[in-house]
PDB file of C-alpha atoms in Angstrom:
ATOM      1  CA  UNK A 167     -28.673 -28.431 -27.979  1.00 63.00           C
ATOM      2  CA  UNK A 168     -25.991 -25.947 -28.983  1.00 83.00           C
ATOM      3  CA  UNK A 169     -25.188 -25.101 -32.604  1.00 89.00           C
ATOM      4  CA  UNK A 170     -21.474 -24.690 -31.889  1.00 89.00           C
ATOM      5  CA  UNK A 171     -21.049 -27.900 -29.913  1.00 87.00           C
ATOM      6  CA  UNK A 172     -23.065 -29.699 -32.593  1.00 89.00           C
ATOM      7  CA  UNK A 173     -20.417 -28.413 -35.038  1.00 91.00           C
ATOM      8  CA  UNK A 174     -17.142 -28.647 -33.053  1.00 94.00           C
ATOM      9  CA  UNK A 175     -14.823 -27.557 -35.864  1.00 93.00           C
ATOM     10  CA  UNK A 176     -16.890 -24.371 -36.222  1.00 93.00           C
ATOM     11  CA  UNK A 177     -16.604 -23.831 -32.458  1.00 93.00           C
ATOM     12  CA  UNK A 178     -12.823 -23.959 -32.642  1.00 94.00           C
ATOM     13  CA  UNK A 179     -12.837 -21.541 -35.573  1.00 94.00           C
ATOM     14  CA  UNK A 180     -15.018 -19.035 -33.717  1.00 92.00           C
ATOM     15  CA  UNK A 181     -13.095 -19.377 -30.442  1.00 92.00           C
ATOM     16  CA  UNK A 182      -9.467 -20.126 -31.363  1.00 93.00           C
ATOM     17  CA  UNK A 183      -6.767 -20.690 -28.755  1.00 94.00           C
ATOM     18  CA  UNK A 184      -3.609 -21.185 -30.831  1.00 93.00           C
ATOM     19  CA  UNK A 185      -1.324 -20.467 -27.876  1.00 95.00           C
ATOM     20  CA  UNK A 186      -3.174 -22.913 -25.599  1.00 96.00           C
ATOM     21  CA  UNK A 187      -3.650 -20.220 -22.972  1.00 97.00           C
ATOM     22  CA  UNK A 188      -6.292 -22.195 -21.070  1.00 97.00           C
ATOM     23  CA  UNK A 189      -4.201 -25.376 -20.824  1.00 97.00           C
ATOM     24  CA  UNK A 190      -1.067 -23.431 -19.909  1.00 97.00           C
ATOM     25  CA  UNK A 191      -3.046 -21.637 -17.189  1.00 97.00           C
ATOM     26  CA  UNK A 192      -3.961 -25.024 -15.699  1.00 97.00           C
ATOM     27  CA  UNK A 193      -0.356 -26.214 -15.882  1.00 96.00           C
ATOM     28  CA  UNK A 194       0.815 -23.001 -14.189  1.00 96.00           C
ATOM     29  CA  UNK A 195      -1.619 -23.472 -11.282  1.00 96.00           C
ATOM     30  CA  UNK A 196      -0.660 -27.119 -10.829  1.00 96.00           C
ATOM     31  CA  UNK A 197       3.025 -26.210 -10.688  1.00 94.00           C
ATOM     32  CA  UNK A 198       2.197 -23.401  -8.291  1.00 95.00           C
ATOM     33  CA  UNK A 199       0.368 -25.639  -5.827  1.00 92.00           C
ATOM     34  CA  UNK A 200       1.208 -29.235  -6.595  1.00 81.00           C
ATOM     35  CA  UNK A 201       4.021 -29.804  -9.096  1.00 68.00           C
ATOM     36  CA  UNK A 202       4.095 -30.502 -12.830  1.00 68.00           C
ATOM     37  CA  UNK A 203       4.688 -33.762 -14.693  1.00 66.00           C
ATOM     38  CA  UNK A 204       8.466 -33.775 -14.389  1.00 55.00           C
ATOM     39  CA  UNK A 205       8.208 -33.318 -10.609  1.00 50.00           C
ATOM     40  CA  UNK A 206       6.170 -36.463 -10.047  1.00 50.00           C
ATOM     41  CA  UNK A 207       8.112 -39.481  -8.800  1.00 45.00           C
ATOM     42  CA  UNK A 208       7.491 -42.835 -10.435  1.00 46.00           C
ATOM     43  CA  UNK A 209       6.039 -43.654 -13.819  1.00 52.00           C
ATOM     44  CA  UNK A 210       3.440 -41.698 -15.743  1.00 65.00           C
ATOM     45  CA  UNK A 211       2.272 -38.152 -15.343  1.00 81.00           C
ATOM     46  CA  UNK A 212      -0.189 -36.661 -12.847  1.00 94.00           C
ATOM     47  CA  UNK A 213      -3.734 -37.823 -13.527  1.00 96.00           C
ATOM     48  CA  UNK A 214      -6.143 -35.075 -14.595  1.00 98.00           C
ATOM     49  CA  UNK A 215      -9.889 -35.051 -15.225  1.00 98.00           C
ATOM     50  CA  UNK A 216     -11.245 -32.255 -17.451  1.00 98.00           C
ATOM     51  CA  UNK A 217     -14.963 -31.783 -16.713  1.00 98.00           C
ATOM     52  CA  UNK A 218     -16.828 -30.198 -19.605  1.00 97.00           C
ATOM     53  CA  UNK A 219     -13.895 -30.913 -21.903  1.00 97.00           C
ATOM     54  CA  UNK A 220     -15.681 -29.797 -25.080  1.00 95.00           C
ATOM     55  CA  UNK A 221     -13.638 -30.338 -28.229  1.00 96.00           C
ATOM     56  CA  UNK A 222     -10.722 -31.705 -26.176  1.00 97.00           C
ATOM     57  CA  UNK A 223      -8.371 -28.901 -27.113  1.00 97.00           C
ATOM     58  CA  UNK A 224      -7.242 -28.198 -23.538  1.00 98.00           C
ATOM     59  CA  UNK A 225      -7.175 -31.873 -22.566  1.00 98.00           C
ATOM     60  CA  UNK A 226      -5.100 -32.700 -25.624  1.00 98.00           C
ATOM     61  CA  UNK A 227      -2.494 -30.050 -24.902  1.00 98.00           C
ATOM     62  CA  UNK A 228      -2.228 -31.082 -21.259  1.00 97.00           C
ATOM     63  CA  UNK A 229      -1.665 -34.652 -22.412  1.00 97.00           C
ATOM     64  CA  UNK A 230       1.154 -33.432 -24.648  1.00 96.00           C
ATOM     65  CA  UNK A 231       2.660 -31.694 -21.602  1.00 95.00           C
ATOM     66  CA  UNK A 232       2.834 -35.053 -19.826  1.00 95.00           C
ATOM     67  CA  UNK A 233      -0.434 -35.345 -17.923  1.00 96.00           C
ATOM     68  CA  UNK A 234      -2.514 -38.527 -17.944  1.00 97.00           C
ATOM     69  CA  UNK A 235      -5.827 -36.966 -19.007  1.00 98.00           C
ATOM     70  CA  UNK A 236      -9.471 -38.039 -19.034  1.00 98.00           C
ATOM     71  CA  UNK A 237     -12.152 -35.723 -20.400  1.00 98.00           C
ATOM     72  CA  UNK A 238     -15.901 -35.850 -19.857  1.00 98.00           C
ATOM     73  CA  UNK A 239     -18.668 -33.982 -21.625  1.00 97.00           C
ATOM     74  CA  UNK A 240     -22.382 -34.447 -22.202  1.00 96.00           C
ATOM     75  CA  UNK A 241     -22.199 -33.660 -25.944  1.00 95.00           C
ATOM     76  CA  UNK A 242     -21.590 -36.632 -28.230  1.00 95.00           C
ATOM     77  CA  UNK A 243     -20.539 -34.512 -31.261  1.00 95.00           C
ATOM     78  CA  UNK A 244     -17.711 -32.800 -29.371  1.00 96.00           C
ATOM     79  CA  UNK A 245     -16.541 -36.121 -27.935  1.00 97.00           C
ATOM     80  CA  UNK A 246     -16.447 -37.678 -31.409  1.00 97.00           C
ATOM     81  CA  UNK A 247     -14.455 -34.665 -32.604  1.00 96.00           C
ATOM     82  CA  UNK A 248     -12.094 -34.864 -29.622  1.00 97.00           C
ATOM     83  CA  UNK A 249     -11.418 -38.594 -29.954  1.00 97.00           C
ATOM     84  CA  UNK A 250     -10.350 -38.136 -33.560  1.00 96.00           C
ATOM     85  CA  UNK A 251      -7.855 -35.403 -32.725  1.00 96.00           C
ATOM     86  CA  UNK A 252      -6.472 -36.200 -29.272  1.00 97.00           C
ATOM     87  CA  UNK A 253      -5.695 -39.932 -29.090  1.00 96.00           C
ATOM     88  CA  UNK A 254      -3.690 -39.584 -25.864  1.00 96.00           C
ATOM     89  CA  UNK A 255      -6.823 -38.589 -23.934  1.00 98.00           C
ATOM     90  CA  UNK A 256      -9.596 -40.878 -22.709  1.00 98.00           C
ATOM     91  CA  UNK A 257     -12.983 -39.333 -23.406  1.00 98.00           C
ATOM     92  CA  UNK A 258     -16.196 -40.377 -21.638  1.00 98.00           C
ATOM     93  CA  UNK A 259     -19.734 -39.132 -22.127  1.00 98.00           C
ATOM     94  CA  UNK A 260     -21.037 -38.089 -18.707  1.00 98.00           C
ATOM     95  CA  UNK A 261     -23.008 -35.374 -16.928  1.00 97.00           C
ATOM     96  CA  UNK A 262     -21.015 -33.130 -14.583  1.00 98.00           C
ATOM     97  CA  UNK A 263     -23.616 -33.561 -11.840  1.00 97.00           C
ATOM     98  CA  UNK A 264     -23.588 -37.359 -11.565  1.00 97.00           C
ATOM     99  CA  UNK A 265     -20.490 -38.814 -13.235  1.00 98.00           C
ATOM    100  CA  UNK A 266     -19.005 -41.981 -11.738  1.00 98.00           C
ATOM    101  CA  UNK A 267     -15.684 -43.052 -13.260  1.00 98.00           C
ATOM    102  CA  UNK A 268     -14.455 -45.537 -10.658  1.00 97.00           C
ATOM    103  CA  UNK A 269     -11.090 -43.871 -10.103  1.00 96.00           C
ATOM    104  CA  UNK A 270      -9.465 -40.831  -8.490  1.00 97.00           C
ATOM    105  CA  UNK A 271      -7.338 -38.103 -10.010  1.00 97.00           C
ATOM    106  CA  UNK A 272      -4.595 -35.737  -8.910  1.00 96.00           C
ATOM    107  CA  UNK A 273      -6.360 -32.764 -10.558  1.00 97.00           C
ATOM    108  CA  UNK A 274      -9.890 -31.928 -11.709  1.00 98.00           C
ATOM    109  CA  UNK A 275     -10.391 -28.964 -14.048  1.00 98.00           C
ATOM    110  CA  UNK A 276     -13.568 -27.188 -15.153  1.00 98.00           C
ATOM    111  CA  UNK A 277     -12.875 -24.357 -17.596  1.00 98.00           C
ATOM    112  CA  UNK A 278     -14.657 -21.724 -19.708  1.00 95.00           C
ATOM    113  CA  UNK A 279     -17.650 -21.332 -17.363  1.00 97.00           C
ATOM    114  CA  UNK A 280     -18.696 -24.990 -17.691  1.00 97.00           C
ATOM    115  CA  UNK A 281     -19.323 -25.014 -13.929  1.00 98.00           C
ATOM    116  CA  UNK A 282     -21.986 -22.332 -14.439  1.00 98.00           C
ATOM    117  CA  UNK A 283     -24.224 -24.754 -16.318  1.00 97.00           C
ATOM    118  CA  UNK A 284     -25.077 -25.938 -12.805  1.00 98.00           C
ATOM    119  CA  UNK A 285     -28.038 -23.591 -12.463  1.00 98.00           C
ATOM    120  CA  UNK A 286     -29.381 -24.582  -9.056  1.00 97.00           C
ATOM    121  CA  UNK A 287     -27.813 -24.951  -5.630  1.00 97.00           C
ATOM    122  CA  UNK A 288     -28.516 -28.679  -5.800  1.00 98.00           C
ATOM    123  CA  UNK A 289     -26.670 -28.890  -9.144  1.00 98.00           C
ATOM    124  CA  UNK A 290     -23.686 -27.027  -7.713  1.00 98.00           C
ATOM    125  CA  UNK A 291     -23.549 -29.191  -4.610  1.00 98.00           C
ATOM    126  CA  UNK A 292     -23.758 -32.354  -6.725  1.00 98.00           C
ATOM    127  CA  UNK A 293     -20.920 -31.161  -8.984  1.00 98.00           C
ATOM    128  CA  UNK A 294     -18.707 -30.295  -6.003  1.00 97.00           C
ATOM    129  CA  UNK A 295     -19.386 -33.672  -4.417  1.00 97.00           C
ATOM    130  CA  UNK A 296     -18.546 -35.490  -7.660  1.00 98.00           C
ATOM    131  CA  UNK A 297     -15.274 -33.585  -7.924  1.00 98.00           C
ATOM    132  CA  UNK A 298     -14.309 -34.347  -4.331  1.00 97.00           C
ATOM    133  CA  UNK A 299     -15.151 -38.041  -4.714  1.00 97.00           C
ATOM    134  CA  UNK A 300     -12.975 -38.229  -7.848  1.00 98.00           C
ATOM    135  CA  UNK A 301      -9.961 -36.462  -6.320  1.00 97.00           C
ATOM    136  CA  UNK A 302      -7.324 -38.165  -4.248  1.00 95.00           C
ATOM    137  CA  UNK A 303      -6.989 -36.602  -0.769  1.00 94.00           C
ATOM    138  CA  UNK A 304      -5.013 -33.412  -1.292  1.00 94.00           C
ATOM    139  CA  UNK A 305      -5.821 -33.244  -5.019  1.00 95.00           C
ATOM    140  CA  UNK A 306      -6.515 -29.959  -6.795  1.00 97.00           C
ATOM    141  CA  UNK A 307      -9.712 -28.522  -8.263  1.00 98.00           C
ATOM    142  CA  UNK A 308      -9.066 -25.728 -10.794  1.00 98.00           C
ATOM    143  CA  UNK A 309     -12.011 -23.837 -12.290  1.00 98.00           C
ATOM    144  CA  UNK A 310     -12.394 -20.767 -14.494  1.00 97.00           C
ATOM    145  CA  UNK A 311     -15.680 -18.955 -15.151  1.00 97.00           C
ATOM    146  CA  UNK A 312     -17.609 -15.710 -15.480  1.00 97.00           C
ATOM    147  CA  UNK A 313     -17.669 -13.592 -12.334  1.00 97.00           C
ATOM    148  CA  UNK A 314     -21.117 -12.748 -11.000  1.00 97.00           C
ATOM    149  CA  UNK A 315     -19.713  -9.801  -9.016  1.00 96.00           C
ATOM    150  CA  UNK A 316     -18.670  -8.145 -12.279  1.00 96.00           C
ATOM    151  CA  UNK A 317     -22.300  -7.333 -13.037  1.00 95.00           C
ATOM    152  CA  UNK A 318     -22.644  -5.260  -9.858  1.00 93.00           C
ATOM    153  CA  UNK A 319     -20.651  -2.471 -11.499  1.00 91.00           C
ATOM    154  CA  UNK A 320     -20.822  -3.286 -15.220  1.00 93.00           C
ATOM    155  CA  UNK A 321     -23.880  -3.394 -17.470  1.00 95.00           C
ATOM    156  CA  UNK A 322     -24.789  -6.460 -19.454  1.00 97.00           C
ATOM    157  CA  UNK A 323     -23.283  -6.094 -22.946  1.00 96.00           C
ATOM    158  CA  UNK A 324     -25.559  -4.761 -25.645  1.00 97.00           C
ATOM    159  CA  UNK A 325     -26.735  -7.233 -28.310  1.00 98.00           C
ATOM    160  CA  UNK A 326     -23.944  -7.968 -30.749  1.00 97.00           C
ATOM    161  CA  UNK A 327     -23.408  -9.679 -34.091  1.00 98.00           C
ATOM    162  CA  UNK A 328     -20.473 -11.858 -35.128  1.00 96.00           C
ATOM    163  CA  UNK A 329     -19.525 -13.640 -38.323  1.00 96.00           C
ATOM    164  CA  UNK A 330     -17.261 -16.641 -38.732  1.00 95.00           C
ATOM    165  CA  UNK A 331     -16.166 -18.309 -41.957  1.00 95.00           C
ATOM    166  CA  UNK A 332     -15.726 -22.065 -41.946  1.00 92.00           C
ATOM    167  CA  UNK A 333     -15.697 -24.635 -44.721  1.00 91.00           C
ATOM    168  CA  UNK A 334     -16.480 -22.012 -47.335  1.00 94.00           C
ATOM    169  CA  UNK A 335     -19.603 -20.848 -45.493  1.00 95.00           C
ATOM    170  CA  UNK A 336     -20.040 -17.590 -43.576  1.00 96.00           C
ATOM    171  CA  UNK A 337     -22.119 -17.994 -40.427  1.00 96.00           C
ATOM    172  CA  UNK A 338     -23.688 -15.014 -38.655  1.00 97.00           C
ATOM    173  CA  UNK A 339     -24.839 -14.994 -35.050  1.00 96.00           C
ATOM    174  CA  UNK A 340     -26.729 -12.296 -33.176  1.00 97.00           C
ATOM    175  CA  UNK A 341     -26.472 -12.618 -29.400  1.00 97.00           C
ATOM    176  CA  UNK A 342     -28.600 -10.999 -26.704  1.00 98.00           C
ATOM    177  CA  UNK A 343     -27.768 -11.308 -22.990  1.00 98.00           C
ATOM    178  CA  UNK A 344     -29.901 -10.371 -19.995  1.00 98.00           C
ATOM    179  CA  UNK A 345     -29.968 -10.920 -16.247  1.00 98.00           C
ATOM    180  CA  UNK A 346     -32.571 -13.142 -14.640  1.00 98.00           C
ATOM    181  CA  UNK A 347     -32.247 -11.801 -11.103  1.00 96.00           C
ATOM    182  CA  UNK A 348     -34.695 -14.209  -9.478  1.00 97.00           C
ATOM    183  CA  UNK A 349     -32.884 -17.276 -10.830  1.00 97.00           C
ATOM    184  CA  UNK A 350     -29.426 -15.659 -10.519  1.00 97.00           C
ATOM    185  CA  UNK A 351     -28.727 -16.488 -14.162  1.00 98.00           C
ATOM    186  CA  UNK A 352     -27.176 -14.699 -17.111  1.00 98.00           C
ATOM    187  CA  UNK A 353     -29.447 -15.760 -19.959  1.00 98.00           C
ATOM    188  CA  UNK A 354     -28.498 -15.823 -23.630  1.00 97.00           C
ATOM    189  CA  UNK A 355     -30.531 -15.826 -26.820  1.00 97.00           C
ATOM    190  CA  UNK A 356     -28.510 -16.458 -29.984  1.00 96.00           C
ATOM    191  CA  UNK A 357     -29.851 -16.569 -33.532  1.00 97.00           C
ATOM    192  CA  UNK A 358     -27.748 -18.178 -36.273  1.00 96.00           C
ATOM    193  CA  UNK A 359     -28.093 -17.668 -40.008  1.00 96.00           C
ATOM    194  CA  UNK A 360     -26.046 -18.640 -43.051  1.00 96.00           C
ATOM    195  CA  UNK A 361     -26.578 -18.673 -46.810  1.00 95.00           C
ATOM    196  CA  UNK A 362     -29.443 -21.042 -47.481  1.00 92.00           C
ATOM    197  CA  UNK A 363     -29.973 -21.767 -43.773  1.00 89.00           C
ATOM    198  CA  UNK A 364     -31.498 -20.417 -40.599  1.00 84.00           C
ATOM    199  CA  UNK A 365     -32.608 -18.544 -38.732  1.00 95.00           C
ATOM    200  CA  UNK A 366     -31.857 -20.946 -35.889  1.00 95.00           C
ATOM    201  CA  UNK A 367     -32.626 -19.667 -32.390  1.00 96.00           C
ATOM    202  CA  UNK A 368     -30.968 -21.199 -29.336  1.00 94.00           C
ATOM    203  CA  UNK A 369     -31.135 -20.251 -25.669  1.00 95.00           C
ATOM    204  CA  UNK A 370     -28.796 -21.007 -22.793  1.00 95.00           C
ATOM    205  CA  UNK A 371     -27.837 -19.603 -19.403  1.00 97.00           C
ATOM    206  CA  UNK A 372     -25.036 -19.434 -16.847  1.00 98.00           C
ATOM    207  CA  UNK A 373     -25.414 -19.386 -13.067  1.00 98.00           C
ATOM    208  CA  UNK A 374     -23.862 -16.208 -11.685  1.00 97.00           C
ATOM    209  CA  UNK A 375     -21.744 -16.904  -8.615  1.00 97.00           C
ATOM    210  CA  UNK A 376     -20.186 -14.360  -6.300  1.00 96.00           C
ATOM    211  CA  UNK A 377     -16.671 -15.104  -5.008  1.00 96.00           C
ATOM    212  CA  UNK A 378     -17.701 -15.694  -1.380  1.00 96.00           C
ATOM    213  CA  UNK A 379     -20.642 -17.799  -2.504  1.00 97.00           C
ATOM    214  CA  UNK A 380     -18.316 -20.030  -4.514  1.00 97.00           C
ATOM    215  CA  UNK A 381     -15.974 -20.288  -1.534  1.00 97.00           C
ATOM    216  CA  UNK A 382     -18.903 -21.415   0.624  1.00 97.00           C
ATOM    217  CA  UNK A 383     -19.927 -24.205  -1.767  1.00 97.00           C
ATOM    218  CA  UNK A 384     -16.320 -25.412  -1.839  1.00 98.00           C
ATOM    219  CA  UNK A 385     -16.014 -25.420   1.950  1.00 97.00           C
ATOM    220  CA  UNK A 386     -19.271 -27.337   2.414  1.00 97.00           C
ATOM    221  CA  UNK A 387     -18.081 -29.926  -0.124  1.00 97.00           C
ATOM    222  CA  UNK A 388     -14.841 -30.467   1.792  1.00 96.00           C
ATOM    223  CA  UNK A 389     -12.347 -28.307  -0.097  1.00 97.00           C
ATOM    224  CA  UNK A 390      -9.648 -26.011   1.234  1.00 96.00           C
ATOM    225  CA  UNK A 391      -9.633 -22.787  -0.778  1.00 97.00           C
ATOM    226  CA  UNK A 392      -6.086 -22.053  -1.942  1.00 97.00           C
ATOM    227  CA  UNK A 393      -6.726 -19.015  -4.144  1.00 97.00           C
ATOM    228  CA  UNK A 394      -9.633 -17.079  -5.623  1.00 97.00           C
ATOM    229  CA  UNK A 395      -8.731 -14.350  -8.127  1.00 96.00           C
ATOM    230  CA  UNK A 396     -10.010 -12.486 -11.167  1.00 95.00           C
ATOM    231  CA  UNK A 397      -6.752 -12.073 -13.078  1.00 92.00           C
ATOM    232  CA  UNK A 398      -4.505 -13.176 -14.608  1.00 92.00           C
ATOM    233  CA  UNK A 399      -6.315 -15.889 -16.531  1.00 94.00           C
ATOM    234  CA  UNK A 400      -6.725 -17.241 -20.047  1.00 94.00           C
ATOM    235  CA  UNK A 401      -9.859 -15.207 -20.809  1.00 93.00           C
ATOM    236  CA  UNK A 402      -9.528 -12.351 -18.302  1.00 92.00           C
ATOM    237  CA  UNK A 403      -9.653  -8.826 -19.692  1.00 89.00           C
ATOM    238  CA  UNK A 404      -7.285  -6.261 -18.123  1.00 88.00           C
ATOM    239  CA  UNK A 405      -8.971  -4.013 -15.580  1.00 88.00           C
ATOM    240  CA  UNK A 406      -8.031  -1.501 -12.898  1.00 87.00           C
ATOM    241  CA  UNK A 407     -10.995  -1.994 -10.580  1.00 88.00           C
ATOM    242  CA  UNK A 408     -11.090  -3.547  -7.097  1.00 92.00           C
ATOM    243  CA  UNK A 409      -9.948  -7.152  -6.658  1.00 92.00           C
ATOM    244  CA  UNK A 410     -12.488  -9.798  -7.688  1.00 94.00           C
ATOM    245  CA  UNK A 411     -14.547  -7.328  -9.731  1.00 94.00           C
ATOM    246  CA  UNK A 412     -13.288  -8.268 -13.218  1.00 95.00           C
ATOM    247  CA  UNK A 413     -15.190 -10.325 -15.751  1.00 96.00           C
ATOM    248  CA  UNK A 414     -13.572 -13.688 -14.948  1.00 97.00           C
ATOM    249  CA  UNK A 415     -13.238 -15.675 -11.736  1.00 97.00           C
ATOM    250  CA  UNK A 416     -10.583 -18.336 -11.094  1.00 97.00           C
ATOM    251  CA  UNK A 417     -10.441 -20.770  -8.206  1.00 98.00           C
ATOM    252  CA  UNK A 418      -7.889 -23.274  -6.988  1.00 98.00           C
ATOM    253  CA  UNK A 419      -8.943 -25.552  -4.120  1.00 97.00           C
ATOM    254  CA  UNK A 420      -7.529 -28.650  -2.455  1.00 97.00           C
ATOM    255  CA  UNK A 421      -9.530 -31.745  -1.587  1.00 95.00           C
ATOM    256  CA  UNK A 422      -9.673 -32.455   2.136  1.00 85.00           C
ATOM    257  CA  UNK A 423      -7.004 -34.831   3.383  1.00 65.00           C
ATOM    258  CA  UNK A 424      -9.784 -36.896   4.910  1.00 55.00           C
ATOM    259  CA  UNK A 425     -11.751 -38.282   1.925  1.00 43.00           C
ATOM    260  CA  UNK A 426     -14.785 -38.755   4.201  1.00 46.00           C
ATOM    261  CA  UNK A 427     -14.900 -35.064   5.169  1.00 46.00           C
ATOM    262  CA  UNK A 428     -18.480 -33.798   5.198  1.00 41.00           C
TER     263      UNK A 428
END
């Protein structure tokens, strides 16, 4: 369980995106490689599946831009929150490793390191296969995540404390990150406290993928890699280092024309 996803309104307060940078990033990549809503012939907008949709903020904005959007997430609280705020989007509770929706999409997105909750190679392969099976031939996969290569030249951040005020309550979190080299994971320990509550300790982890490693998983799953870059992106910090060494990694890939590609 995750304290922030259990309290979706608090999540959006702690991590605001008033300019919809993440959704606009997706729209930019679709226009770059496939065409936006107004470029599609016929009725309706391009169909888009947001995997790990969270509170539905990105899915909702993409729907307002003209996309026909479905969002999936494993957390019931965030889906309840999303359904109440983004009525244009269809939300389904499903696991990113084994979802079966019975339809195909023009675009699949997976943002804010959601892909990295696939901790094992088997998890990653299952996720890639699910994405390919849910994309029409030639459809786009767009993902955004932490960059494992960043930690070759940058230390793990020191423990840090944040506060966020919501609903008249001030919540404090202390976060510690460390590398689990054997499992190739960035692990996190976060302790929450608030007046009259806590401490509440929660642990999570992200798989750390290197750019070429990610490209390999995509190729095996039947995707053509269109672009792999560290910036620009909705959460990318400016840097002047070598390409693909920044803190974020972005990928755009196209599903094989042959849907039975293996």
